[in-house]
Amino acid sequence: MRPPRTPRRRDAASLQPAEAFNPGDLVEVLPDEPGLRGAHFAAVVVGPSAKPRGYTIEYDALLESEGSDRKLREAVPARILRPRPPPLRAPASEAPEVHAAVDALLDDAWWLGVALGGADGAGKLKVCFPETREVMEVEAADVRPHLEWADGEWCSPDSMEIPRTMPYTKGMQIEVSKVEDDSVVAWLPAVVAKNIWKNNLLVEYTVSKSGGIALSEEIVDVKHVRPCPPQASAINFCINDEVEAFQGGGWWLGVITEVHPELKYTIKPAHLGVEVQLSQKLLRLRYDWVDGQWKQESQNALKPKFTHGVKVEVCSDDEGFRGAWFEATVLKSAGSKFLVEYATLKADDETKPLTEAVEARHIRPFPPRIPVVDGFKLLDEVDAFCNDGWWVGVVSKVISNQKYMVYFRPWKEEMEFEHGQLRFHCDWMGGRWMRASPAHSASVDGEELASGICSANVRVK
């Protein structure tokens, strides 16, 4: 637990309506700076203060300096003061309920925590502090029920609703940070088991071990939690890409140091000096959850150069062609456009390949070849070669390891394809190839898919 420090002062512009106090009133100071949130320091009001607009108080237990016997006095804004709670104590024979909000007396302050039940030592209780993720054994006499001062009266958290700003609810899949030396080194998959006053969560880890230590559940502050990242992964990674690698039940932060054939990469984890080699399916680009939004870390993606002879794919906004990509070769660039020659589309005379100028937004590099292991699976998102182009669809039925039915959402049609007419679907985004994760693809509503399948199946030659 951090030792207490002088609370940060705020100017008058940040003041909010607060309680009125008189000299001699017994109060508690609730600092709002990092490392001290959740602490309640006992003090007495000396008098009003102009800068900051609030009160001068004298702490009960904090001294002016080390070795001094004079109690610390300082001016604090009124909004971080509250009356002292009544001296309510549970009978010694009754311990707080498990997961009840309590205050524990540590380092000259009452710290907000969560009761975990009795400890091995007689007369002691286990208390969890979700912000620091510490669990301590505290003398039962130094633990009190937590009370909130609201609208001029004391309220038990049991009678108050969890703040509506709480973004996580019971059953939600999340990720919880693993911290080493004050830095996040990994994110562990978990599920919200319970909301606990005020901004705390009981989480159950979906993988039983983390870093070799058995870990099934934990109570954490929401600042240690984030939603599951976007369900997409890069097809090709580059050297120096910041990634997250799935190992030991969690996603560990690292950097790509070497690229190998067959979609394998050497990773240098942030927490280890030893490099490891992993396959592409165990990697994802690093995303950070910042102010309620996903922010992708800057990556080593390069802008492709479409020069003479480069194979590309081209899309069109014309009616009947939207959603399809056609193979082509770049002949030359012309300002912001490119002159391309199509591999399958013919000119009006039906003898020569069609050539046309296309805008840069309609052109992308040729997709990478993604190995298909043990055939395509039900609900795999694929591109199907049909009518001279590649059209995105979903595998709706596996007929055999060489034949599949594919459903096309825009037209609500189902068609049969050979294995060689399909490829995994991926998108060109932010200068790299991205593919929806299998979990994301499988989230397609099966009933909706089934209801849209046409009764007449069409065979593609």
mmCIF file of N, CA and C in Angstrom, residues 308-408:
data_model
loop_
_atom_site.group_PDB
_atom_site.id
_atom_site.type_symbol
_atom_site.label_atom_id
_atom_site.label_comp_id
_atom_site.label_asym_id
_atom_site.label_seq_id
_atom_site.Cartn_x
_atom_site.Cartn_y
_atom_site.Cartn_z
ATOM 1 N N HIS A 308 4.291 -0.883 -62.839
ATOM 2 C CA HIS A 308 4.068 -1.726 -64.023
ATOM 3 C C HIS A 308 4.357 -3.192 -63.717
ATOM 4 N N GLY A 309 3.391 -4.054 -64.065
ATOM 5 C CA GLY A 309 3.563 -5.489 -63.891
ATOM 6 C C GLY A 309 3.105 -6.042 -62.561
ATOM 7 N N VAL A 310 2.733 -5.188 -61.623
ATOM 8 C CA VAL A 310 2.300 -5.657 -60.304
ATOM 9 C C VAL A 310 0.883 -6.225 -60.398
ATOM 10 N N LYS A 311 0.681 -7.418 -59.840
ATOM 11 C CA LYS A 311 -0.643 -8.031 -59.822
ATOM 12 C C LYS A 311 -1.475 -7.435 -58.679
ATOM 13 N N VAL A 312 -2.709 -7.088 -58.994
ATOM 14 C CA VAL A 312 -3.589 -6.435 -58.033
ATOM 15 C C VAL A 312 -4.990 -7.011 -58.161
ATOM 16 N N GLU A 313 -5.893 -6.503 -57.317
ATOM 17 C CA GLU A 313 -7.315 -6.782 -57.473
ATOM 18 C C GLU A 313 -8.060 -5.453 -57.497
ATOM 19 N N VAL A 314 -9.132 -5.408 -58.298
ATOM 20 C CA VAL A 314 -9.867 -4.166 -58.527
ATOM 21 C C VAL A 314 -11.342 -4.401 -58.220
ATOM 22 N N CYS A 315 -11.953 -3.414 -57.555
ATOM 23 C CA CYS A 315 -13.395 -3.472 -57.296
ATOM 24 C C CYS A 315 -14.097 -2.385 -58.088
ATOM 25 N N SER A 316 -15.419 -2.421 -58.082
ATOM 26 C CA SER A 316 -16.198 -1.458 -58.855
ATOM 27 C C SER A 316 -17.425 -1.036 -58.072
ATOM 28 N N ASP A 317 -17.860 0.216 -58.289
ATOM 29 C CA ASP A 317 -19.095 0.720 -57.688
ATOM 30 C C ASP A 317 -20.296 0.538 -58.612
ATOM 31 N N ASP A 318 -20.057 -0.028 -59.810
ATOM 32 C CA ASP A 318 -21.143 -0.199 -60.766
ATOM 33 C C ASP A 318 -22.149 -1.222 -60.259
ATOM 34 N N GLU A 319 -23.421 -0.999 -60.573
ATOM 35 C CA GLU A 319 -24.478 -1.897 -60.159
ATOM 36 C C GLU A 319 -24.221 -3.313 -60.692
ATOM 37 N N GLY A 320 -24.365 -4.280 -59.813
ATOM 38 C CA GLY A 320 -24.152 -5.661 -60.209
ATOM 39 C C GLY A 320 -22.733 -6.145 -59.983
ATOM 40 N N PHE A 321 -21.801 -5.220 -59.689
ATOM 41 C CA PHE A 321 -20.402 -5.608 -59.475
ATOM 42 C C PHE A 321 -19.918 -5.293 -58.054
ATOM 43 N N ARG A 322 -20.760 -4.621 -57.283
ATOM 44 C CA ARG A 322 -20.341 -4.241 -55.943
ATOM 45 C C ARG A 322 -20.106 -5.475 -55.075
ATOM 46 N N GLY A 323 -19.015 -5.440 -54.330
ATOM 47 C CA GLY A 323 -18.670 -6.550 -53.449
ATOM 48 C C GLY A 323 -17.743 -7.557 -54.075
ATOM 49 N N ALA A 324 -17.458 -7.418 -55.372
ATOM 50 C CA ALA A 324 -16.584 -8.368 -56.056
ATOM 51 C C ALA A 324 -15.212 -7.746 -56.295
ATOM 52 N N TRP A 325 -14.191 -8.610 -56.351
ATOM 53 C CA TRP A 325 -12.822 -8.187 -56.671
ATOM 54 C C TRP A 325 -12.343 -8.991 -57.872
ATOM 55 N N PHE A 326 -11.754 -8.256 -58.836
ATOM 56 C CA PHE A 326 -11.324 -8.857 -60.092
ATOM 57 C C PHE A 326 -9.809 -8.761 -60.221
ATOM 58 N N GLU A 327 -9.197 -9.880 -60.620
ATOM 59 C CA GLU A 327 -7.745 -9.925 -60.764
ATOM 60 C C GLU A 327 -7.317 -9.088 -61.958
ATOM 61 N N ALA A 328 -6.193 -8.371 -61.779
ATOM 62 C CA ALA A 328 -5.695 -7.508 -62.852
ATOM 63 C C ALA A 328 -4.194 -7.302 -62.689
ATOM 64 N N THR A 329 -3.598 -6.689 -63.711
ATOM 65 C CA THR A 329 -2.178 -6.334 -63.692
ATOM 66 C C THR A 329 -2.046 -4.853 -64.006
ATOM 67 N N VAL A 330 -1.217 -4.152 -63.247
ATOM 68 C CA VAL A 330 -1.012 -2.720 -63.470
ATOM 69 C C VAL A 330 -0.166 -2.517 -64.730
ATOM 70 N N LEU A 331 -0.646 -1.673 -65.649
ATOM 71 C CA LEU A 331 0.123 -1.329 -66.844
ATOM 72 C C LEU A 331 0.930 -0.059 -66.626
ATOM 73 N N LYS A 332 0.282 0.948 -66.000
ATOM 74 C CA LYS A 332 0.993 2.183 -65.673
ATOM 75 C C LYS A 332 0.126 3.036 -64.756
ATOM 76 N N SER A 333 0.748 3.995 -64.098
ATOM 77 C CA SER A 333 0.004 4.948 -63.270
ATOM 78 C C SER A 333 -0.235 6.211 -64.069
ATOM 79 N N ALA A 334 -1.381 6.846 -63.834
ATOM 80 C CA ALA A 334 -1.726 8.083 -64.536
ATOM 81 C C ALA A 334 -2.328 9.046 -63.535
ATOM 82 N N GLY A 335 -1.464 9.818 -62.856
ATOM 83 C CA GLY A 335 -1.916 10.739 -61.820
ATOM 84 C C GLY A 335 -2.426 9.972 -60.626
ATOM 85 N N SER A 336 -3.697 10.184 -60.283
ATOM 86 C CA SER A 336 -4.291 9.484 -59.141
ATOM 87 C C SER A 336 -4.969 8.191 -59.570
ATOM 88 N N LYS A 337 -4.826 7.815 -60.833
ATOM 89 C CA LYS A 337 -5.438 6.597 -61.343
ATOM 90 C C LYS A 337 -4.386 5.628 -61.844
ATOM 91 N N PHE A 338 -4.852 4.386 -62.092
ATOM 92 C CA PHE A 338 -3.966 3.350 -62.608
ATOM 93 C C PHE A 338 -4.636 2.692 -63.808
ATOM 94 N N LEU A 339 -3.842 2.456 -64.844
ATOM 95 C CA LEU A 339 -4.336 1.718 -65.999
ATOM 96 C C LEU A 339 -4.047 0.240 -65.750
ATOM 97 N N VAL A 340 -5.116 -0.579 -65.735
ATOM 98 C CA VAL A 340 -4.957 -1.994 -65.419
ATOM 99 C C VAL A 340 -5.499 -2.854 -66.557
ATOM 100 N N GLU A 341 -4.981 -4.072 -66.623
ATOM 101 C CA GLU A 341 -5.472 -5.063 -67.584
ATOM 102 C C GLU A 341 -6.017 -6.235 -66.789
ATOM 103 N N TYR A 342 -7.315 -6.549 -67.006
ATOM 104 C CA TYR A 342 -7.970 -7.596 -66.239
ATOM 105 C C TYR A 342 -7.545 -8.983 -66.713
ATOM 106 N N ALA A 343 -7.497 -9.921 -65.786
ATOM 107 C CA ALA A 343 -7.095 -11.293 -66.123
ATOM 108 C C ALA A 343 -8.255 -12.088 -66.695
ATOM 109 N N THR A 344 -9.480 -11.773 -66.294
ATOM 110 C CA THR A 344 -10.633 -12.578 -66.718
ATOM 111 C C THR A 344 -11.676 -11.782 -67.490
ATOM 112 N N LEU A 345 -11.764 -10.485 -67.276
ATOM 113 C CA LEU A 345 -12.756 -9.680 -67.984
ATOM 114 C C LEU A 345 -12.256 -9.354 -69.391
ATOM 115 N N LYS A 346 -13.156 -9.438 -70.382
ATOM 116 C CA LYS A 346 -12.800 -9.212 -71.770
ATOM 117 C C LYS A 346 -13.344 -7.869 -72.263
ATOM 118 N N ALA A 347 -12.659 -7.356 -73.300
ATOM 119 C CA ALA A 347 -13.124 -6.134 -73.959
ATOM 120 C C ALA A 347 -14.370 -6.447 -74.771
ATOM 121 N N ASP A 348 -14.950 -5.419 -75.379
ATOM 122 C CA ASP A 348 -16.196 -5.601 -76.120
ATOM 123 C C ASP A 348 -16.084 -6.619 -77.238
ATOM 124 N N ASP A 349 -14.879 -6.757 -77.823
ATOM 125 C CA ASP A 349 -14.733 -7.712 -78.916
ATOM 126 C C ASP A 349 -14.609 -9.152 -78.419
ATOM 127 N N GLU A 350 -14.584 -9.338 -77.081
ATOM 128 C CA GLU A 350 -14.537 -10.659 -76.453
ATOM 129 C C GLU A 350 -13.288 -11.453 -76.800
ATOM 130 N N THR A 351 -12.256 -10.767 -77.343
ATOM 131 C CA THR A 351 -11.007 -11.467 -77.677
ATOM 132 C C THR A 351 -9.835 -10.958 -76.865
ATOM 133 N N LYS A 352 -9.830 -9.674 -76.537
ATOM 134 C CA LYS A 352 -8.714 -9.090 -75.817
ATOM 135 C C LYS A 352 -9.107 -8.824 -74.363
ATOM 136 N N PRO A 353 -8.124 -8.866 -73.450
ATOM 137 C CA PRO A 353 -8.417 -8.525 -72.046
ATOM 138 C C PRO A 353 -8.867 -7.072 -71.933
ATOM 139 N N LEU A 354 -9.812 -6.849 -71.056
ATOM 140 C CA LEU A 354 -10.304 -5.496 -70.830
ATOM 141 C C LEU A 354 -9.255 -4.667 -70.110
ATOM 142 N N THR A 355 -9.010 -3.448 -70.564
ATOM 143 C CA THR A 355 -8.131 -2.490 -69.882
ATOM 144 C C THR A 355 -8.958 -1.252 -69.547
ATOM 145 N N GLU A 356 -8.693 -0.669 -68.381
ATOM 146 C CA GLU A 356 -9.386 0.570 -68.002
ATOM 147 C C GLU A 356 -8.609 1.281 -66.908
ATOM 148 N N ALA A 357 -8.870 2.581 -66.764
ATOM 149 C CA ALA A 357 -8.249 3.382 -65.713
ATOM 150 C C ALA A 357 -9.142 3.325 -64.471
ATOM 151 N N VAL A 358 -8.535 3.017 -63.330
ATOM 152 C CA VAL A 358 -9.305 2.905 -62.084
ATOM 153 C C VAL A 358 -8.690 3.825 -61.026
ATOM 154 N N GLU A 359 -9.552 4.300 -60.141
ATOM 155 C CA GLU A 359 -9.079 5.167 -59.065
ATOM 156 C C GLU A 359 -8.332 4.346 -58.013
ATOM 157 N N ALA A 360 -7.438 5.023 -57.266
ATOM 158 C CA ALA A 360 -6.612 4.344 -56.263
ATOM 159 C C ALA A 360 -7.469 3.658 -55.204
ATOM 160 N N ARG A 361 -8.643 4.225 -54.872
ATOM 161 C CA ARG A 361 -9.481 3.643 -53.828
ATOM 162 C C ARG A 361 -10.116 2.323 -54.252
ATOM 163 N N HIS A 362 -10.064 2.011 -55.547
ATOM 164 C CA HIS A 362 -10.658 0.782 -56.057
ATOM 165 C C HIS A 362 -9.627 -0.306 -56.325
ATOM 166 N N ILE A 363 -8.413 -0.097 -55.879
ATOM 167 C CA ILE A 363 -7.350 -1.060 -56.165
ATOM 168 C C ILE A 363 -6.676 -1.476 -54.865
ATOM 169 N N ARG A 364 -6.271 -2.733 -54.814
ATOM 170 C CA ARG A 364 -5.584 -3.249 -53.626
ATOM 171 C C ARG A 364 -4.549 -4.281 -54.062
ATOM 172 N N PRO A 365 -3.561 -4.593 -53.215
ATOM 173 C CA PRO A 365 -2.579 -5.621 -53.582
ATOM 174 C C PRO A 365 -3.262 -6.978 -53.756
ATOM 175 N N PHE A 366 -2.567 -7.899 -54.390
ATOM 176 C CA PHE A 366 -3.079 -9.251 -54.535
ATOM 177 C C PHE A 366 -3.048 -9.924 -53.165
ATOM 178 N N PRO A 367 -4.138 -10.563 -52.740
ATOM 179 C CA PRO A 367 -4.194 -11.143 -51.386
ATOM 180 C C PRO A 367 -3.161 -12.247 -51.189
ATOM 181 N N PRO A 368 -2.727 -12.453 -49.961
ATOM 182 C CA PRO A 368 -1.794 -13.549 -49.676
ATOM 183 C C PRO A 368 -2.508 -14.900 -49.755
ATOM 184 N N ARG A 369 -1.751 -15.921 -50.006
ATOM 185 C CA ARG A 369 -2.313 -17.277 -50.023
ATOM 186 C C ARG A 369 -2.350 -17.787 -48.589
ATOM 187 N N ILE A 370 -3.545 -18.052 -48.091
ATOM 188 C CA ILE A 370 -3.715 -18.538 -46.726
ATOM 189 C C ILE A 370 -3.917 -20.044 -46.778
ATOM 190 N N PRO A 371 -3.046 -20.825 -46.167
ATOM 191 C CA PRO A 371 -3.193 -22.279 -46.213
ATOM 192 C C PRO A 371 -4.532 -22.728 -45.617
ATOM 193 N N VAL A 372 -5.157 -23.718 -46.267
ATOM 194 C CA VAL A 372 -6.404 -24.299 -45.773
ATOM 195 C C VAL A 372 -6.074 -25.673 -45.194
ATOM 196 N N VAL A 373 -6.167 -25.794 -43.876
ATOM 197 C CA VAL A 373 -5.852 -27.037 -43.185
ATOM 198 C C VAL A 373 -7.148 -27.807 -42.925
ATOM 199 N N ASP A 374 -7.220 -29.026 -43.447
ATOM 200 C CA ASP A 374 -8.389 -29.900 -43.236
ATOM 201 C C ASP A 374 -9.674 -29.309 -43.800
ATOM 202 N N GLY A 375 -9.550 -28.546 -44.880
ATOM 203 C CA GLY A 375 -10.733 -28.045 -45.560
ATOM 204 C C GLY A 375 -11.374 -26.855 -44.880
ATOM 205 N N PHE A 376 -12.367 -26.270 -45.555
ATOM 206 C CA PHE A 376 -13.114 -25.155 -44.987
ATOM 207 C C PHE A 376 -14.149 -25.691 -43.997
ATOM 208 N N LYS A 377 -14.499 -24.859 -43.037
ATOM 209 C CA LYS A 377 -15.437 -25.257 -41.982
ATOM 210 C C LYS A 377 -16.754 -24.488 -42.129
ATOM 211 N N LEU A 378 -17.785 -25.018 -41.509
ATOM 212 C CA LEU A 378 -19.081 -24.345 -41.504
ATOM 213 C C LEU A 378 -18.943 -22.942 -40.910
ATOM 214 N N LEU A 379 -19.527 -21.963 -41.601
ATOM 215 C CA LEU A 379 -19.540 -20.550 -41.210
ATOM 216 C C LEU A 379 -18.210 -19.842 -41.464
ATOM 217 N N ASP A 380 -17.240 -20.499 -42.096
ATOM 218 C CA ASP A 380 -16.029 -19.789 -42.527
ATOM 219 C C ASP A 380 -16.412 -18.694 -43.515
ATOM 220 N N GLU A 381 -15.824 -17.513 -43.352
ATOM 221 C CA GLU A 381 -16.039 -16.426 -44.305
ATOM 222 C C GLU A 381 -15.046 -16.604 -45.444
ATOM 223 N N VAL A 382 -15.545 -16.710 -46.665
ATOM 224 C CA VAL A 382 -14.700 -17.040 -47.806
ATOM 225 C C VAL A 382 -14.978 -16.101 -48.968
ATOM 226 N N ASP A 383 -14.072 -16.128 -49.943
ATOM 227 C CA ASP A 383 -14.304 -15.535 -51.256
ATOM 228 C C ASP A 383 -14.522 -16.685 -52.221
ATOM 229 N N ALA A 384 -15.567 -16.596 -53.030
ATOM 230 C CA ALA A 384 -15.882 -17.639 -54.012
ATOM 231 C C ALA A 384 -15.690 -17.076 -55.413
ATOM 232 N N PHE A 385 -14.991 -17.847 -56.277
ATOM 233 C CA PHE A 385 -14.748 -17.376 -57.643
ATOM 234 C C PHE A 385 -15.953 -17.710 -58.508
ATOM 235 N N CYS A 386 -16.589 -16.650 -58.979
ATOM 236 C CA CYS A 386 -17.824 -16.791 -59.749
ATOM 237 C C CYS A 386 -17.970 -15.600 -60.671
ATOM 238 N N ASN A 387 -18.408 -15.825 -61.906
ATOM 239 C CA ASN A 387 -18.623 -14.725 -62.853
ATOM 240 C C ASN A 387 -17.389 -13.832 -62.969
ATOM 241 N N ASP A 388 -16.222 -14.471 -63.115
ATOM 242 C CA ASP A 388 -14.941 -13.803 -63.389
ATOM 243 C C ASP A 388 -14.380 -13.010 -62.212
ATOM 244 N N GLY A 389 -14.979 -13.115 -61.034
ATOM 245 C CA GLY A 389 -14.468 -12.364 -59.892
ATOM 246 C C GLY A 389 -14.623 -13.142 -58.600
ATOM 247 N N TRP A 390 -14.072 -12.551 -57.516
ATOM 248 C CA TRP A 390 -14.146 -13.152 -56.182
ATOM 249 C C TRP A 390 -15.231 -12.423 -55.379
ATOM 250 N N TRP A 391 -16.218 -13.208 -54.885
ATOM 251 C CA TRP A 391 -17.360 -12.652 -54.170
ATOM 252 C C TRP A 391 -17.374 -13.206 -52.747
ATOM 253 N N VAL A 392 -17.592 -12.319 -51.759
ATOM 254 C CA VAL A 392 -17.545 -12.742 -50.363
ATOM 255 C C VAL A 392 -18.838 -13.444 -49.966
ATOM 256 N N GLY A 393 -18.676 -14.558 -49.238
ATOM 257 C CA GLY A 393 -19.818 -15.313 -48.764
ATOM 258 C C GLY A 393 -19.455 -16.101 -47.510
ATOM 259 N N VAL A 394 -20.360 -16.970 -47.085
ATOM 260 C CA VAL A 394 -20.167 -17.776 -45.880
ATOM 261 C C VAL A 394 -20.461 -19.234 -46.211
ATOM 262 N N VAL A 395 -19.575 -20.122 -45.748
ATOM 263 C CA VAL A 395 -19.814 -21.547 -45.953
ATOM 264 C C VAL A 395 -21.050 -21.949 -45.150
ATOM 265 N N SER A 396 -22.090 -22.368 -45.857
ATOM 266 C CA SER A 396 -23.350 -22.725 -45.199
ATOM 267 C C SER A 396 -23.531 -24.233 -45.052
ATOM 268 N N LYS A 397 -22.736 -25.008 -45.809
ATOM 269 C CA LYS A 397 -22.826 -26.457 -45.698
ATOM 270 C C LYS A 397 -21.546 -27.081 -46.234
ATOM 271 N N VAL A 398 -21.022 -28.058 -45.524
ATOM 272 C CA VAL A 398 -19.867 -28.816 -45.993
ATOM 273 C C VAL A 398 -20.381 -30.110 -46.591
ATOM 274 N N ILE A 399 -20.306 -30.209 -47.926
ATOM 275 C CA ILE A 399 -20.786 -31.414 -48.604
ATOM 276 C C ILE A 399 -19.749 -32.517 -48.494
ATOM 277 N N SER A 400 -18.501 -32.168 -48.743
ATOM 278 C CA SER A 400 -17.361 -33.076 -48.601
ATOM 279 C C SER A 400 -16.129 -32.207 -48.432
ATOM 280 N N ASN A 401 -14.951 -32.839 -48.361
ATOM 281 C CA ASN A 401 -13.749 -32.020 -48.208
ATOM 282 C C ASN A 401 -13.358 -31.333 -49.511
ATOM 283 N N GLN A 402 -14.155 -31.521 -50.561
ATOM 284 C CA GLN A 402 -13.882 -30.867 -51.835
ATOM 285 C C GLN A 402 -15.078 -30.073 -52.367
ATOM 286 N N LYS A 403 -16.217 -30.135 -51.689
ATOM 287 C CA LYS A 403 -17.401 -29.424 -52.154
ATOM 288 C C LYS A 403 -18.095 -28.731 -50.985
ATOM 289 N N TYR A 404 -18.595 -27.509 -51.255
ATOM 290 C CA TYR A 404 -19.202 -26.699 -50.203
ATOM 291 C C TYR A 404 -20.359 -25.900 -50.779
ATOM 292 N N MET A 405 -21.325 -25.614 -49.927
ATOM 293 C CA MET A 405 -22.364 -24.651 -50.254
ATOM 294 C C MET A 405 -21.982 -23.326 -49.614
ATOM 295 N N VAL A 406 -22.092 -22.236 -50.383
ATOM 296 C CA VAL A 406 -21.734 -20.897 -49.912
ATOM 297 C C VAL A 406 -22.953 -19.996 -50.021
ATOM 298 N N TYR A 407 -23.226 -19.264 -48.943
ATOM 299 C CA TYR A 407 -24.371 -18.360 -48.877
ATOM 300 C C TYR A 407 -23.894 -16.918 -49.057
ATOM 301 N N PHE A 408 -24.589 -16.178 -49.949
ATOM 302 C CA PHE A 408 -24.257 -14.777 -50.226
ATOM 303 C C PHE A 408 -25.347 -13.901 -49.628
#
